[in-house]
Amino acid sequence: MSTRAAAKKHDLCHVSLGRFKNKNEALEALGAEKNNNSVSMGYRAWNKVFTQEQEQIMEDYILKAANIYYGFCPKEIRRFAYELADKYKLAMPPQWKDKQMASEDWFSRFMKRHPQLSLQCAQPTSLSRATSFNEANVNCFFNNLEKVMDKYKFKPKDIYNVDETGITTVQKPNRIVTKKGTRQVGALTSAERGTLVTNLPAW
């Protein structure tokens, strides 16, 4: 009985049945058992550019870049994917070479394949804050504050809060890809604010 006739008789897809038959024949040729657990069914992505391991390396690199305030926006990830595929001489769709970047469809599917990633708005963070805001400096600040408070015995009425408003000259960064669930996302800029006008309360 032919594969198509057998599929029709048992109400199966003849393509899937043919693939299963070819897989079994290949296993028999290698001396494997018919009930080998390595037999798999289903469709394989014929135009997939990167392997699962390569995409995992890309995900780790994207998360590391976001953690050090150099997160990638979607277009930068698409350019990065093209440069990586070109570097390792991988087969890629022709439109990648025309635009020098991966397609939007590839990016959307890449995000679906890696649910740990999400697209979030980044807050502008100056280089000085990114490099200075660490555990040692924060502990030093609060130790000095404790010494001053103990020395001068400030009362609550002697402590004032000063607010500042102004017009910024720093551009708002684009949305970047980072780890899903991250509460605070930063992107390095030349400064956090531009020209500021400080408003002091009238006493």
mmCIF file of N, CA, C and O in Angstrom, residues 69-111:
data_model
loop_
_atom_site.group_PDB
_atom_site.id
_atom_site.type_symbol
_atom_site.label_atom_id
_atom_site.label_comp_id
_atom_site.label_asym_id
_atom_site.label_seq_id
_atom_site.Cartn_x
_atom_site.Cartn_y
_atom_site.Cartn_z
ATOM 1 N N TYR A 69 23.167 49.591 31.161
ATOM 2 C CA TYR A 69 22.621 50.844 30.619
ATOM 3 C C TYR A 69 22.988 51.077 29.155
ATOM 4 O O TYR A 69 23.021 52.217 28.698
ATOM 5 N N TYR A 70 23.253 50.030 28.411
ATOM 6 C CA TYR A 70 23.495 50.150 26.979
ATOM 7 C C TYR A 70 22.519 49.248 26.227
ATOM 8 O O TYR A 70 22.921 48.510 25.326
ATOM 9 N N GLY A 71 21.249 49.313 26.597
ATOM 10 C CA GLY A 71 20.240 48.453 26.006
ATOM 11 C C GLY A 71 20.023 48.732 24.528
ATOM 12 O O GLY A 71 20.245 49.839 24.038
ATOM 13 N N PHE A 72 19.570 47.695 23.801
ATOM 14 C CA PHE A 72 19.329 47.792 22.371
ATOM 15 C C PHE A 72 17.861 48.071 22.097
ATOM 16 O O PHE A 72 16.985 47.433 22.676
ATOM 17 N N CYS A 73 17.595 48.988 21.164
ATOM 18 C CA CYS A 73 16.237 49.165 20.667
ATOM 19 C C CYS A 73 15.998 48.122 19.575
ATOM 20 O O CYS A 73 16.932 47.469 19.108
ATOM 21 N N PRO A 74 14.741 47.921 19.126
ATOM 22 C CA PRO A 74 14.473 46.877 18.131
ATOM 23 C C PRO A 74 15.310 46.981 16.860
ATOM 24 O O PRO A 74 15.801 45.971 16.344
ATOM 25 N N LYS A 75 15.504 48.185 16.336
ATOM 26 C CA LYS A 75 16.288 48.331 15.107
ATOM 27 C C LYS A 75 17.740 47.923 15.322
ATOM 28 O O LYS A 75 18.366 47.333 14.438
ATOM 29 N N GLU A 76 18.282 48.245 16.482
ATOM 30 C CA GLU A 76 19.668 47.870 16.763
ATOM 31 C C GLU A 76 19.814 46.357 16.868
ATOM 32 O O GLU A 76 20.830 45.794 16.449
ATOM 33 N N ILE A 77 18.814 45.689 17.426
ATOM 34 C CA ILE A 77 18.852 44.227 17.506
ATOM 35 C C ILE A 77 18.760 43.625 16.104
ATOM 36 O O ILE A 77 19.442 42.639 15.790
ATOM 37 N N ARG A 78 17.951 44.216 15.242
ATOM 38 C CA ARG A 78 17.838 43.727 13.866
ATOM 39 C C ARG A 78 19.153 43.908 13.108
ATOM 40 O O ARG A 78 19.570 43.022 12.357
ATOM 41 N N ARG A 79 19.831 45.043 13.322
ATOM 42 C CA ARG A 79 21.143 45.249 12.696
ATOM 43 C C ARG A 79 22.166 44.266 13.270
ATOM 44 O O ARG A 79 23.011 43.725 12.537
ATOM 45 N N PHE A 80 22.095 44.055 14.573
ATOM 46 C CA PHE A 80 23.008 43.126 15.231
ATOM 47 C C PHE A 80 22.827 41.715 14.682
ATOM 48 O O PHE A 80 23.804 40.989 14.454
ATOM 49 N N ALA A 81 21.575 41.308 14.448
ATOM 50 C CA ALA A 81 21.296 39.973 13.914
ATOM 51 C C ALA A 81 21.884 39.834 12.510
ATOM 52 O O ALA A 81 22.472 38.798 12.170
ATOM 53 N N TYR A 82 21.727 40.866 11.680
ATOM 54 C CA TYR A 82 22.289 40.797 10.328
ATOM 55 C C TYR A 82 23.816 40.726 10.374
ATOM 56 O O TYR A 82 24.423 39.917 9.655
ATOM 57 N N GLU A 83 24.436 41.563 11.195
ATOM 58 C CA GLU A 83 25.898 41.565 11.282
ATOM 59 C C GLU A 83 26.422 40.221 11.775
ATOM 60 O O GLU A 83 27.457 39.739 11.307
ATOM 61 N N LEU A 84 25.693 39.605 12.706
ATOM 62 C CA LEU A 84 26.108 38.302 13.219
ATOM 63 C C LEU A 84 25.979 37.223 12.139
ATOM 64 O O LEU A 84 26.875 36.392 11.965
ATOM 65 N N ALA A 85 24.858 37.255 11.405
ATOM 66 C CA ALA A 85 24.660 36.269 10.333
ATOM 67 C C ALA A 85 25.688 36.461 9.220
ATOM 68 O O ALA A 85 26.196 35.486 8.654
ATOM 69 N N ASP A 86 26.014 37.710 8.924
ATOM 70 C CA ASP A 86 27.004 37.988 7.881
ATOM 71 C C ASP A 86 28.406 37.589 8.336
ATOM 72 O O ASP A 86 29.208 37.094 7.543
ATOM 73 N N LYS A 87 28.693 37.797 9.610
ATOM 74 C CA LYS A 87 30.009 37.465 10.149
ATOM 75 C C LYS A 87 30.285 35.959 10.040
ATOM 76 O O LYS A 87 31.391 35.540 9.671
ATOM 77 N N TYR A 88 29.283 35.151 10.351
ATOM 78 C CA TYR A 88 29.457 33.702 10.360
ATOM 79 C C TYR A 88 28.961 33.035 9.079
ATOM 80 O O TYR A 88 28.801 31.812 9.053
ATOM 81 N N LYS A 89 28.695 33.858 8.049
ATOM 82 C CA LYS A 89 28.334 33.341 6.725
ATOM 83 C C LYS A 89 27.122 32.415 6.777
ATOM 84 O O LYS A 89 27.106 31.326 6.185
ATOM 85 N N LEU A 90 26.096 32.835 7.507
ATOM 86 C CA LEU A 90 24.883 32.040 7.619
ATOM 87 C C LEU A 90 23.932 32.382 6.476
ATOM 88 O O LEU A 90 23.924 33.512 5.970
ATOM 89 N N ALA A 91 23.117 31.419 6.085
ATOM 90 C CA ALA A 91 22.110 31.660 5.048
ATOM 91 C C ALA A 91 21.032 32.581 5.609
ATOM 92 O O ALA A 91 20.497 32.331 6.699
ATOM 93 N N MET A 92 20.718 33.637 4.886
ATOM 94 C CA MET A 92 19.735 34.613 5.358
ATOM 95 C C MET A 92 18.842 35.050 4.205
ATOM 96 O O MET A 92 19.235 34.915 3.031
ATOM 97 N N PRO A 93 17.655 35.560 4.481
ATOM 98 C CA PRO A 93 16.780 36.048 3.412
ATOM 99 C C PRO A 93 17.437 37.196 2.645
ATOM 100 O O PRO A 93 18.213 37.974 3.216
ATOM 101 N N PRO A 94 17.162 37.334 1.361
ATOM 102 C CA PRO A 94 17.798 38.393 0.557
ATOM 103 C C PRO A 94 17.472 39.800 1.039
ATOM 104 O O PRO A 94 18.280 40.711 0.885
ATOM 105 N N GLN A 95 16.264 39.985 1.635
ATOM 106 C CA GLN A 95 15.915 41.340 2.089
ATOM 107 C C GLN A 95 16.780 41.788 3.262
ATOM 108 O O GLN A 95 16.901 42.992 3.506
ATOM 109 N N TRP A 96 17.375 40.836 3.993
ATOM 110 C CA TRP A 96 18.301 41.221 5.055
ATOM 111 C C TRP A 96 19.498 41.951 4.471
ATOM 112 O O TRP A 96 19.940 42.972 4.998
ATOM 113 N N LYS A 97 20.025 41.428 3.370
ATOM 114 C CA LYS A 97 21.192 42.043 2.747
ATOM 115 C C LYS A 97 20.845 43.384 2.120
ATOM 116 O O LYS A 97 21.667 44.308 2.101
ATOM 117 N N ASP A 98 19.619 43.498 1.587
ATOM 118 C CA ASP A 98 19.211 44.762 0.967
ATOM 119 C C ASP A 98 19.111 45.882 1.988
ATOM 120 O O ASP A 98 19.544 47.009 1.734
ATOM 121 N N LYS A 99 18.536 45.574 3.165
ATOM 122 C CA LYS A 99 18.320 46.598 4.188
ATOM 123 C C LYS A 99 19.406 46.632 5.257
ATOM 124 O O LYS A 99 19.358 47.458 6.169
ATOM 125 N N GLN A 100 20.349 45.691 5.174
ATOM 126 C CA GLN A 100 21.434 45.616 6.157
ATOM 127 C C GLN A 100 20.912 45.407 7.576
ATOM 128 O O GLN A 100 21.502 45.883 8.553
ATOM 129 N N MET A 101 19.800 44.724 7.694
ATOM 130 C CA MET A 101 19.231 44.399 9.009
ATOM 131 C C MET A 101 18.202 43.299 8.843
ATOM 132 O O MET A 101 17.707 43.055 7.734
ATOM 133 N N ALA A 102 17.893 42.632 9.945
ATOM 134 C CA ALA A 102 16.870 41.587 9.926
ATOM 135 C C ALA A 102 15.492 42.221 9.760
ATOM 136 O O ALA A 102 15.295 43.413 9.987
ATOM 137 N N SER A 103 14.531 41.412 9.375
ATOM 138 C CA SER A 103 13.181 41.914 9.141
ATOM 139 C C SER A 103 12.427 42.103 10.452
ATOM 140 O O SER A 103 12.806 41.562 11.496
ATOM 141 N N GLU A 104 11.340 42.851 10.378
ATOM 142 C CA GLU A 104 10.486 43.051 11.551
ATOM 143 C C GLU A 104 9.823 41.732 11.963
ATOM 144 O O GLU A 104 9.607 41.500 13.157
ATOM 145 N N ASP A 105 9.497 40.905 10.981
ATOM 146 C CA ASP A 105 8.888 39.604 11.295
ATOM 147 C C ASP A 105 9.853 38.740 12.099
ATOM 148 O O ASP A 105 9.452 38.055 13.044
ATOM 149 N N TRP A 106 11.141 38.764 11.713
ATOM 150 C CA TRP A 106 12.116 37.984 12.468
ATOM 151 C C TRP A 106 12.205 38.482 13.899
ATOM 152 O O TRP A 106 12.262 37.682 14.846
ATOM 153 N N PHE A 107 12.185 39.804 14.091
ATOM 154 C CA PHE A 107 12.284 40.357 15.452
ATOM 155 C C PHE A 107 11.076 39.960 16.292
ATOM 156 O O PHE A 107 11.225 39.585 17.469
ATOM 157 N N SER A 108 9.876 40.038 15.725
ATOM 158 C CA SER A 108 8.677 39.668 16.490
ATOM 159 C C SER A 108 8.701 38.191 16.859
ATOM 160 O O SER A 108 8.346 37.813 17.976
ATOM 161 N N ARG A 109 9.153 37.333 15.938
ATOM 162 C CA ARG A 109 9.236 35.905 16.251
ATOM 163 C C ARG A 109 10.356 35.629 17.258
ATOM 164 O O ARG A 109 10.225 34.740 18.110
ATOM 165 N N PHE A 110 11.444 36.381 17.166
ATOM 166 C CA PHE A 110 12.534 36.236 18.131
ATOM 167 C C PHE A 110 12.048 36.571 19.539
ATOM 168 O O PHE A 110 12.380 35.869 20.504
ATOM 169 N N MET A 111 11.244 37.615 19.671
ATOM 170 C CA MET A 111 10.704 37.989 20.978
ATOM 171 C C MET A 111 9.747 36.919 21.501
ATOM 172 O O MET A 111 9.711 36.650 22.708
#
